[in-house]
Coordinates of C-alpha atoms and ligand atoms in Angstrom, one line a residue:
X1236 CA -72.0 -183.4 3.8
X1237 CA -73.7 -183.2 0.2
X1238 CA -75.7 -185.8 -1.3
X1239 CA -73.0 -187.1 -4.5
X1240 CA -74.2 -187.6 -7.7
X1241 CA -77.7 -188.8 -6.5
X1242 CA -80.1 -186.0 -8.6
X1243 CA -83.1 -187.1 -10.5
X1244 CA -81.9 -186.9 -14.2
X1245 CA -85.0 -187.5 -15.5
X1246 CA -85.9 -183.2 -14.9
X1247 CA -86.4 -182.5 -18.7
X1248 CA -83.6 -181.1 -19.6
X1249 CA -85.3 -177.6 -21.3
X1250 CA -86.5 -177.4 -17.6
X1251 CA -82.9 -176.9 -15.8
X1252 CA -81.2 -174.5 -14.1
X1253 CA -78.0 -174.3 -15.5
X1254 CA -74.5 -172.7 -14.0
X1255 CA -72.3 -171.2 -16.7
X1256 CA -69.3 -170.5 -15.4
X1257 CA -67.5 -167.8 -17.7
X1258 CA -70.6 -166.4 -19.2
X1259 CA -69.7 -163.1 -19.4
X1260 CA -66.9 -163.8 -21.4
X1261 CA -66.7 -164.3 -25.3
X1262 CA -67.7 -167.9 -25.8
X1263 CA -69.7 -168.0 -22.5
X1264 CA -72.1 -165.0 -23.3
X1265 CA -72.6 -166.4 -27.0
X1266 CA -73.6 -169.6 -24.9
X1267 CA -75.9 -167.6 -22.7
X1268 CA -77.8 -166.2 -25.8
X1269 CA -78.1 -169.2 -27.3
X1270 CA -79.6 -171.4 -24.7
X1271 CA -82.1 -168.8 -23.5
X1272 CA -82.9 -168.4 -27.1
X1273 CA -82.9 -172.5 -27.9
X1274 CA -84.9 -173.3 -24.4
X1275 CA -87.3 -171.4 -23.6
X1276 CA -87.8 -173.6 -20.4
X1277 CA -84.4 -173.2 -18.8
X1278 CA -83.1 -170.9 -16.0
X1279 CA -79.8 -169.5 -16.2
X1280 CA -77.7 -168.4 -13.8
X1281 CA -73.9 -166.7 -14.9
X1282 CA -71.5 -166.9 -12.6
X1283 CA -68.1 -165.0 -13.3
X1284 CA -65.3 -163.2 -11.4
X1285 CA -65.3 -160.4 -14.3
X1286 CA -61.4 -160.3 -14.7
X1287 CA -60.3 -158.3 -17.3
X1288 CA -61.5 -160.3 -20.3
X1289 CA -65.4 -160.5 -18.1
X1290 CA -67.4 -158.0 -19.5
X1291 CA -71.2 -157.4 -18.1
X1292 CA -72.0 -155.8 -21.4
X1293 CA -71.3 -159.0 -23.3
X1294 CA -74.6 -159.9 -21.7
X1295 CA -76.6 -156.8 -22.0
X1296 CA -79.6 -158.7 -24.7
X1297 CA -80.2 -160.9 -21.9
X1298 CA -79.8 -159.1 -18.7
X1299 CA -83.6 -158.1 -18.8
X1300 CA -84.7 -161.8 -19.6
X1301 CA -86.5 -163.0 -15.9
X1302 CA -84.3 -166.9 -16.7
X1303 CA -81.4 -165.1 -16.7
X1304 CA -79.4 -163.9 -13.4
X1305 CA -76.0 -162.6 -13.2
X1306 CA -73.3 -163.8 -9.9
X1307 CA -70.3 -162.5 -9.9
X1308 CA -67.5 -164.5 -8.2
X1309 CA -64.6 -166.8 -8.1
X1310 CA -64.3 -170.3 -9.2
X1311 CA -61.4 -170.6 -7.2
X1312 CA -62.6 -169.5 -4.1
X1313 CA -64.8 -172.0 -1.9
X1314 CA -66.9 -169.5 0.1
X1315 CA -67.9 -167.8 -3.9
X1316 CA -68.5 -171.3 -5.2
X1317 CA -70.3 -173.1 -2.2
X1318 CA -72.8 -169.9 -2.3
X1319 CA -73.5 -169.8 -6.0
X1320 CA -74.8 -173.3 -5.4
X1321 CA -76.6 -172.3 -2.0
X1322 CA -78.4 -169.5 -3.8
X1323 CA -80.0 -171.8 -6.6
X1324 CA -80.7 -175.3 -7.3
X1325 CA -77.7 -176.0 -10.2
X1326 CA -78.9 -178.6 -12.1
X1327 CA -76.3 -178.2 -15.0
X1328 CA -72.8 -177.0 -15.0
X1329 CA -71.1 -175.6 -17.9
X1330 CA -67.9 -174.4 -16.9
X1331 CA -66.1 -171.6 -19.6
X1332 CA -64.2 -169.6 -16.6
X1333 CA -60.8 -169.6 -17.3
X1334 CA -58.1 -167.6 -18.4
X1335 CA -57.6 -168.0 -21.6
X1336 CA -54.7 -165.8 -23.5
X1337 CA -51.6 -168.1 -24.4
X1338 CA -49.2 -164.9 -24.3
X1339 CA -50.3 -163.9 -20.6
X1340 CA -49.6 -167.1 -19.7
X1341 CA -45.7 -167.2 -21.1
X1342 CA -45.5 -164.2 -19.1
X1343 CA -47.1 -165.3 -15.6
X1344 CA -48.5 -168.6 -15.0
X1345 CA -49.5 -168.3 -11.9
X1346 CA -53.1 -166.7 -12.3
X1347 CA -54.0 -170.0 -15.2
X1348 CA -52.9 -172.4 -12.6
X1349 CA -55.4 -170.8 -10.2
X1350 CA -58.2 -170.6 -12.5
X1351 CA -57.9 -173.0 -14.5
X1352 CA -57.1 -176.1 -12.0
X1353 CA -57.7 -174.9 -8.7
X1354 CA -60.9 -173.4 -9.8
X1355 CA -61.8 -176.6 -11.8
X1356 CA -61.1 -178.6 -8.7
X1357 CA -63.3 -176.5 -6.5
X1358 CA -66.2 -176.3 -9.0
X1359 CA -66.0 -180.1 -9.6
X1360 CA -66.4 -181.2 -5.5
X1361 CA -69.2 -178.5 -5.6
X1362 CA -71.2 -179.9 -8.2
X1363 CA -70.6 -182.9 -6.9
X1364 CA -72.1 -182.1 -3.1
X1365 CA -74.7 -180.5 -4.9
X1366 CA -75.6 -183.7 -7.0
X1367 CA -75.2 -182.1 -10.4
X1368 CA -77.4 -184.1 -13.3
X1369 CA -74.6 -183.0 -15.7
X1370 CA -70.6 -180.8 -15.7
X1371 CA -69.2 -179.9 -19.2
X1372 CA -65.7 -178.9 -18.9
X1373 CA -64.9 -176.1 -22.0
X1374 CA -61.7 -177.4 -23.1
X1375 CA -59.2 -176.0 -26.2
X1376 CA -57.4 -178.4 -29.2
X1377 CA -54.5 -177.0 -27.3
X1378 CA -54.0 -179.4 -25.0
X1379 CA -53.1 -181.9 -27.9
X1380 CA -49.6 -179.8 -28.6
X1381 CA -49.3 -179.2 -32.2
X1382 CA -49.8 -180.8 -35.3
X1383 CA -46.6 -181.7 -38.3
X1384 CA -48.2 -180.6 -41.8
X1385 CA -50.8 -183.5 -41.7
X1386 CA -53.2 -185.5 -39.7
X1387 CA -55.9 -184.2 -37.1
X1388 CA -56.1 -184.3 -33.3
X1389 CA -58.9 -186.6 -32.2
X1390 CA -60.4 -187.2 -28.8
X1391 CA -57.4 -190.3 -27.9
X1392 CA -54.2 -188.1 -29.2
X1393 CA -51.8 -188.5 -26.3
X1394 CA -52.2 -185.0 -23.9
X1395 CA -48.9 -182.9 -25.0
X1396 CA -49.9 -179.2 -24.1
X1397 CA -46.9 -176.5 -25.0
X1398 CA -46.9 -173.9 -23.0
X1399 CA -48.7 -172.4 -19.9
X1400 CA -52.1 -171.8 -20.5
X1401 CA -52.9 -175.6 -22.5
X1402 CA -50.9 -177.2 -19.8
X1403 CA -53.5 -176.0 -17.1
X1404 CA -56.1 -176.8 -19.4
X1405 CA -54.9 -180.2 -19.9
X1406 CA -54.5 -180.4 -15.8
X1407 CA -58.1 -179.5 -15.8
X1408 CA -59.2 -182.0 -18.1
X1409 CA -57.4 -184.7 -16.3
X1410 CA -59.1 -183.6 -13.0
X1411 CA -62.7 -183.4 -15.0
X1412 CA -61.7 -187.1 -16.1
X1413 CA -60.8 -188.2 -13.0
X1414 CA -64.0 -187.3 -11.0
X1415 CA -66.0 -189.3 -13.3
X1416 CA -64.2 -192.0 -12.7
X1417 CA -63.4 -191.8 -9.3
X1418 CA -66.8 -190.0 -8.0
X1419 CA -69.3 -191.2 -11.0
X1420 CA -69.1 -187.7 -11.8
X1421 CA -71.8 -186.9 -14.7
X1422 CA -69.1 -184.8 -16.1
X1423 CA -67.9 -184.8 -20.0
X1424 CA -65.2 -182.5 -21.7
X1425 CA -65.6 -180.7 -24.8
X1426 CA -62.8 -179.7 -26.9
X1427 CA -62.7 -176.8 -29.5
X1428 CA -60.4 -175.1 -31.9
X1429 CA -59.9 -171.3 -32.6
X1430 CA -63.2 -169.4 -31.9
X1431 CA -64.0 -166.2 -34.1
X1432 CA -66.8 -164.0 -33.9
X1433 CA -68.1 -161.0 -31.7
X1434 CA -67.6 -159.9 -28.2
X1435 CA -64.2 -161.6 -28.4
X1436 CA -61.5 -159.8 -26.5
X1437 CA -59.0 -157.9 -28.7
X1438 CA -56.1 -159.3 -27.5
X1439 CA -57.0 -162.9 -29.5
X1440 CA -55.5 -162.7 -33.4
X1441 CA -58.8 -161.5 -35.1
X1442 CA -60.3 -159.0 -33.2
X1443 CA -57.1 -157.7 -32.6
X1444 CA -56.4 -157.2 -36.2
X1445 CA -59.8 -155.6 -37.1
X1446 CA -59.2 -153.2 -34.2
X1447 CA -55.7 -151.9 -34.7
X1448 CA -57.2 -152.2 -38.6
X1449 CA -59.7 -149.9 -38.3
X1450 CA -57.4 -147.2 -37.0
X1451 CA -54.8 -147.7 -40.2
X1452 CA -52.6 -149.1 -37.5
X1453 CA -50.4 -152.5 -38.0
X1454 CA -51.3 -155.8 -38.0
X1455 CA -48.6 -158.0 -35.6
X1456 CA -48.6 -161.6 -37.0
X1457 CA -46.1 -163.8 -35.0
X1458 CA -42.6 -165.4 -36.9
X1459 CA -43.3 -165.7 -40.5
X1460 CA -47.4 -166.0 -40.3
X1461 CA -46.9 -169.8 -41.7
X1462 CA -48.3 -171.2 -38.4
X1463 CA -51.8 -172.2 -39.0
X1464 CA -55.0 -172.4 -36.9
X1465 CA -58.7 -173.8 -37.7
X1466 CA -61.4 -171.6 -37.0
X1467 CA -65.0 -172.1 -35.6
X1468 CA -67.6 -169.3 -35.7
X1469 CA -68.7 -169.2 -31.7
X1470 CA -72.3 -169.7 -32.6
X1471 CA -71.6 -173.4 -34.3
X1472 CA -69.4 -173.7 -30.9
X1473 CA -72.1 -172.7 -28.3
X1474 CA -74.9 -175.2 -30.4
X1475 CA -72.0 -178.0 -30.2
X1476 CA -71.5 -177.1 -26.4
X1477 CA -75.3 -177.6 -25.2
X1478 CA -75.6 -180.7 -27.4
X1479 CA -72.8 -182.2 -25.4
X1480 CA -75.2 -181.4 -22.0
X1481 CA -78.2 -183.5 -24.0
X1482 CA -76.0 -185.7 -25.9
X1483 CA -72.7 -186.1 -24.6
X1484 CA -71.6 -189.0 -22.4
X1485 CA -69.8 -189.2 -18.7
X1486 CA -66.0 -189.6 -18.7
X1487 CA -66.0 -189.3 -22.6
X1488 CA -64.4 -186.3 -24.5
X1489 CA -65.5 -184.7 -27.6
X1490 CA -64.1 -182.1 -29.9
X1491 CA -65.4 -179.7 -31.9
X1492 CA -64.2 -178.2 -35.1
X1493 CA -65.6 -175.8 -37.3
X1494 CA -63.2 -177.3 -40.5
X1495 CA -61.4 -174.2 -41.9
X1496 CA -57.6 -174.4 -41.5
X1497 CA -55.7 -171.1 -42.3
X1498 CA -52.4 -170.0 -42.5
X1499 CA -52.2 -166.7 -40.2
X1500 CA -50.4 -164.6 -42.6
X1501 CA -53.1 -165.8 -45.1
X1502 CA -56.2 -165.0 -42.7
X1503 CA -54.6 -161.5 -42.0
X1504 CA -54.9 -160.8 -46.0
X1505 CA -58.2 -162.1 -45.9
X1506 CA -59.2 -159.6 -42.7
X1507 CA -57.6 -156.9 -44.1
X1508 CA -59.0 -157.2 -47.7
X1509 CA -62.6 -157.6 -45.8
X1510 CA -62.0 -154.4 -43.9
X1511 CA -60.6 -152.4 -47.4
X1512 CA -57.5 -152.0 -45.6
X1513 CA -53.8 -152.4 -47.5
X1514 CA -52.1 -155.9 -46.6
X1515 CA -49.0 -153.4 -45.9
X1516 CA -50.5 -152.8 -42.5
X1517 CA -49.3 -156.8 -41.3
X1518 CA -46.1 -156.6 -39.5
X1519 CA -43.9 -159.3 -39.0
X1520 CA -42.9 -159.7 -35.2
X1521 CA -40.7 -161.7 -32.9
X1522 CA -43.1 -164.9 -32.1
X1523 CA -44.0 -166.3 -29.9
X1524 CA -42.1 -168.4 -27.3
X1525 CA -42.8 -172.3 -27.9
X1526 CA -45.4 -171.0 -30.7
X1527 CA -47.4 -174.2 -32.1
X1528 CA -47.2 -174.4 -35.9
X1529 CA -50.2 -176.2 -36.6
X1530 CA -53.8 -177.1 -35.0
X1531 CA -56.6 -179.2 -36.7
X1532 CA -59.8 -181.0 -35.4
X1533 CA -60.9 -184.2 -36.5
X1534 CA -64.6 -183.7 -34.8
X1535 CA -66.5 -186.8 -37.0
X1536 CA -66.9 -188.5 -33.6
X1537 CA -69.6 -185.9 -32.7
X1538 CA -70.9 -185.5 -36.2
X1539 CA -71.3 -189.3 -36.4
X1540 CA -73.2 -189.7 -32.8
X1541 CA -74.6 -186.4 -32.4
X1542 CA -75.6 -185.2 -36.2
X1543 CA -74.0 -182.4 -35.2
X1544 CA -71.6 -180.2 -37.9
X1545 CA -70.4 -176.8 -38.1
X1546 CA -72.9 -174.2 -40.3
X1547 CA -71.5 -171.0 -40.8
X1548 CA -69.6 -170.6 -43.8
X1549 CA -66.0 -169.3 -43.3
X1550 CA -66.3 -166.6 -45.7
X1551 CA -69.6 -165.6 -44.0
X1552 CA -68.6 -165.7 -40.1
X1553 CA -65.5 -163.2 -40.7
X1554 CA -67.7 -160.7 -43.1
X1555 CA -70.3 -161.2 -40.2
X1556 CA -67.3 -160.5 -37.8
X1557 CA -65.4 -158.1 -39.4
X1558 CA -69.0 -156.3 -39.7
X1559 CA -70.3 -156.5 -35.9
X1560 CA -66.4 -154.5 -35.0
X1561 CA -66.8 -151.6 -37.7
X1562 CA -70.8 -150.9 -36.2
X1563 CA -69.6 -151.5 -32.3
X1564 CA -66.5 -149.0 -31.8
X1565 CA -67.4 -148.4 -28.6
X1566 CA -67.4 -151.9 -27.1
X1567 CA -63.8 -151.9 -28.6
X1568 CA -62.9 -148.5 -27.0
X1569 CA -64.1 -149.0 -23.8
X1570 CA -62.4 -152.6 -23.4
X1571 CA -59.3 -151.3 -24.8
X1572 CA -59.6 -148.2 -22.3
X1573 CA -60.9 -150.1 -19.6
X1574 CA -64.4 -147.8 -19.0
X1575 CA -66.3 -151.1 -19.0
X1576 CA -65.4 -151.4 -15.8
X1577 CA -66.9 -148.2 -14.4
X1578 CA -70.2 -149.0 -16.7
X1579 CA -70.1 -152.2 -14.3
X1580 CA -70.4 -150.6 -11.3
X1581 CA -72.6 -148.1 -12.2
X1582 CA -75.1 -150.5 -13.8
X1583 CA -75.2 -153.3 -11.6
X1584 CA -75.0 -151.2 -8.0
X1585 CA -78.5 -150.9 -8.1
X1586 CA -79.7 -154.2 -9.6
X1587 CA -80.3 -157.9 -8.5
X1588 CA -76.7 -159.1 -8.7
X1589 CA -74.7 -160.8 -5.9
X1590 CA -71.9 -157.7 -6.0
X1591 CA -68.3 -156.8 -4.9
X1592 CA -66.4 -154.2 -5.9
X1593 CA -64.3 -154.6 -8.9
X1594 CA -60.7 -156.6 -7.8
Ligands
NAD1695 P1 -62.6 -165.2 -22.3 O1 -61.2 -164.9 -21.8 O2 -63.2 -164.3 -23.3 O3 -63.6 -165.3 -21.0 C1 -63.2 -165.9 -19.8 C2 -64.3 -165.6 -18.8 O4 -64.0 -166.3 -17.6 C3 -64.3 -164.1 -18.4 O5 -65.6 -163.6 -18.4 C4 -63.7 -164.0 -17.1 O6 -64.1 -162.9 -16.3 C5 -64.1 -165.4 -16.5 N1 -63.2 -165.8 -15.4 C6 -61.8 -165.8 -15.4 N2 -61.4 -166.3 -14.3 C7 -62.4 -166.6 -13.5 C8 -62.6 -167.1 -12.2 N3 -61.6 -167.4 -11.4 N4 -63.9 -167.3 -11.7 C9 -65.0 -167.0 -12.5 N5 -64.8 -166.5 -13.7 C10 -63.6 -166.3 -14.2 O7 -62.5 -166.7 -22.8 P2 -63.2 -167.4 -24.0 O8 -62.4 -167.2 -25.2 O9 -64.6 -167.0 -24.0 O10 -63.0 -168.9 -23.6 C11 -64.0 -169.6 -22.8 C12 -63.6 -171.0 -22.6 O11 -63.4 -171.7 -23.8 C13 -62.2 -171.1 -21.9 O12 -62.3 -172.2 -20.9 C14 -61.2 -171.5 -23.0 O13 -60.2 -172.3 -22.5 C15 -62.1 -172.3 -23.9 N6 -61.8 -172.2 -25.3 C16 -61.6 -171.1 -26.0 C17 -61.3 -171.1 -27.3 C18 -61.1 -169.8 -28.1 O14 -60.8 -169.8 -29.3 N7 -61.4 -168.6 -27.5 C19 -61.2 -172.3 -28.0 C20 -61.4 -173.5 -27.3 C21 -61.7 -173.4 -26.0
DAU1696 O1 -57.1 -173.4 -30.2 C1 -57.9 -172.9 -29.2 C2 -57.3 -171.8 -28.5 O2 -57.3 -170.6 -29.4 C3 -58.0 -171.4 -27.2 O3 -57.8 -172.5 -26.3 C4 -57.3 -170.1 -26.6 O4 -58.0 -169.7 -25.4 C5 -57.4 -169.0 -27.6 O5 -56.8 -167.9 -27.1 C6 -56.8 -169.5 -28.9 O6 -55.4 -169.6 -28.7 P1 -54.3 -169.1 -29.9 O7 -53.0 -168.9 -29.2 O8 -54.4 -170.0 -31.0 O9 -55.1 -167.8 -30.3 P2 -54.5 -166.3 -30.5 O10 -55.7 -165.5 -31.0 O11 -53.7 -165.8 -29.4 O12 -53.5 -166.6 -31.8 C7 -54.0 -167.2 -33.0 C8 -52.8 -167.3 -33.9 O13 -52.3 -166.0 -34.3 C9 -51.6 -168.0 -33.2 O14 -50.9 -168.8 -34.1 C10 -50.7 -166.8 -32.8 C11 -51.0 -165.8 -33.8 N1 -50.9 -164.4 -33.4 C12 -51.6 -164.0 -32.3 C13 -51.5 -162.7 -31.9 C14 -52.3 -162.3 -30.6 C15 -50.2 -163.4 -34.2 O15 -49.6 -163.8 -35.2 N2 -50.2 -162.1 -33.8 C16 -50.8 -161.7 -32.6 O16 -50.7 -160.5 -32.3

């Protein structure tokens, strides 16, 4: 039997040991980067199944950094999950594991239901056995459904997810909700809008677009290209995600905006023109089943009690973007050709990483 929700909080927090679920991910490894960089006090430990979108190289600045250990395994699974915690004292869990593409999910739902809530569910009762200070549930403007022309989601717009993937992120949140209030849990949710930046998989809009881009090949937008997204550079994200751990408060939700609403059609010009490609590369395809046609964030809750707000300039983040693609063809070749995965293997086999071979 664990001990609940009984841990001292009053560990400085720039002294934990923190579980980021996810981290070698997009938004997870940026998170990684940033806290060892923010807190020079904290441990680290990622702990992620590598799936398809995982990539150990994501993590390759920090991989030397002695804070900083790497775990691969399975939210989902109980024996993966109860060792994780057996291995180190977790003081904090962040949890960014999920999957996260919206069109994988219209085509088979049934890996997001197992990541996304069973795997919540198991990482929730252990943090709670392991008496956790604090669990920050990543969560996606998604799970709000979609917007008319005007008005913004905030943190009480009813729950009206769309399609697959939201829905289990919406299950999720209601399970992360539900532990606080049933368990005490320490645990808060986050909720963000479209990420940009680098490292992101190139199956997401943007990188997908500066990759087929950069080989003069076309530019699928979805429908028409009027549905419109807002857009947060992942290093305002990642800062907004660790204040939540200091700030943030248990059984509340906050989202997270970076401000910059964009019509996709519109953002595609913008890419292209950034790139010095011809806007004749966008091709208008069939969209997407159940497609939302508009998200926006209204975040002033955390600006208000947090002082937090969004830095990068828009302008800025996709030139910085559009810029980190062009100078890194070879991250985009081997995810696109899958040689990542052999890089894994060879890199890690001799190193201090809990190991299986690749699923
Ligand atoms: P990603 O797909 O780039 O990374 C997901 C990571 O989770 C990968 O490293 C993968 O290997 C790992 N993972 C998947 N299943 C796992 C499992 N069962 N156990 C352990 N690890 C597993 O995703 P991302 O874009 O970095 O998103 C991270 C989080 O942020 C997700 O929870 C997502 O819902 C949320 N989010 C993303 C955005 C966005 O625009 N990308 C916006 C808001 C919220
Ligand atoms: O809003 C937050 C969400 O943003 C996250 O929770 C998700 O994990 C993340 O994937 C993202 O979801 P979207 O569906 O908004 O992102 P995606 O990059 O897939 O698509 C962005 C927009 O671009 C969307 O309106 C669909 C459109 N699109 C996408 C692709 C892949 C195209 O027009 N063409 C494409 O080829």
């Amino acid at each position: 039997m664990g001990r609940g929700y009984s841990r001292d909080v009053s560990k400085p927090l720039d002294k934990r040991t923190v579980l980021v679920a996810g981290g070698a991910g997009f938004i997870g490894s940026n998170f990684i980067r940033y806290l060892l960089d923010a807190e020079p006090g904290v441990r680290v430990v990622n702990f992620d199944l590598l799936t398809y979108a995982g990539n150990v190289r994501n993590n390759a600045e920090v991989e030397e950094d002695p804070r900083y250990r790497f775990v691969r395994g399975d939210i989902a699974d109980d024996a993966d999950v109860s060792g994780v915690f057996a291995d180190s004292a977790i003081d904090v869990v962040v949890n960014f594991a999920a999957e996260t593409h919206v069109d994988r999910s219209i085509e088979d739902a049934a890996p997001f239901v197992r990541t996304n809530v069973m795997g919540t569910a198991c990482l929730l009762e252990h943090a709670r056995r392991a008496g956790v200070s604090r669990y920050v549930q990543i969560s996606t403007d998604e799970v709000y459904g979609s917007l008319g022309e005007r008005g913004a989601f905030r943190e009480d717009t009813p729950l009206e997810p769309n399609n697959p993937y939201a829905a289990t992120k919406a299950g999720a949140d209601l399970l992360v909700l539900a532990e606080a209030r049933t368990h005490g849990a320490p645990a808060l949710i986050t909720r963000c809008s479209n990420n940009y930046g680098p490292m992101q998989f190139p199956e997401k809009f943007i990188p997908l677009m500066v990759a087929n881009a950069m080989e003069d090949r076309p530019v699928p937008v979805y429908g028409d290209g009027s549905n419109r997204r807002e857009w947060i550079y992942v290093d305002d994200h990642s800062r907004g995600v660790w204040e939540a751990v200091d700030k943030g408060r248990a059984g509340e939700v906050y989202n997270i905006g970076g401000g910059r609403e964009m019509a996709n059609v519109d953002l595609a010009r913008m890419v292209l023109d950034e790139l010095g490609k011809p806007a004749s590369l966008i091709e208008f395809v069939t969209d997407r089943p159940g497609h939302d046609l508009r998200y926006a964030i209204d975040c002033s809750r955390i600006e208000r009690e947090w002082g937090w707000s969004a830095r990068w300039d828009f302008t800025d983040g996709i030139r910085a973007t559009v810029e980190w693609y062009r100078t890194h063809p070879d991250w985009v070749r081997e995810v696109r050709d899958g040689s990542y995965r052999a890089y894994y293997e060879r890199h890690y086999t001799h190193r201090n990483a809990t190991l299986t071979s690749f699923r």
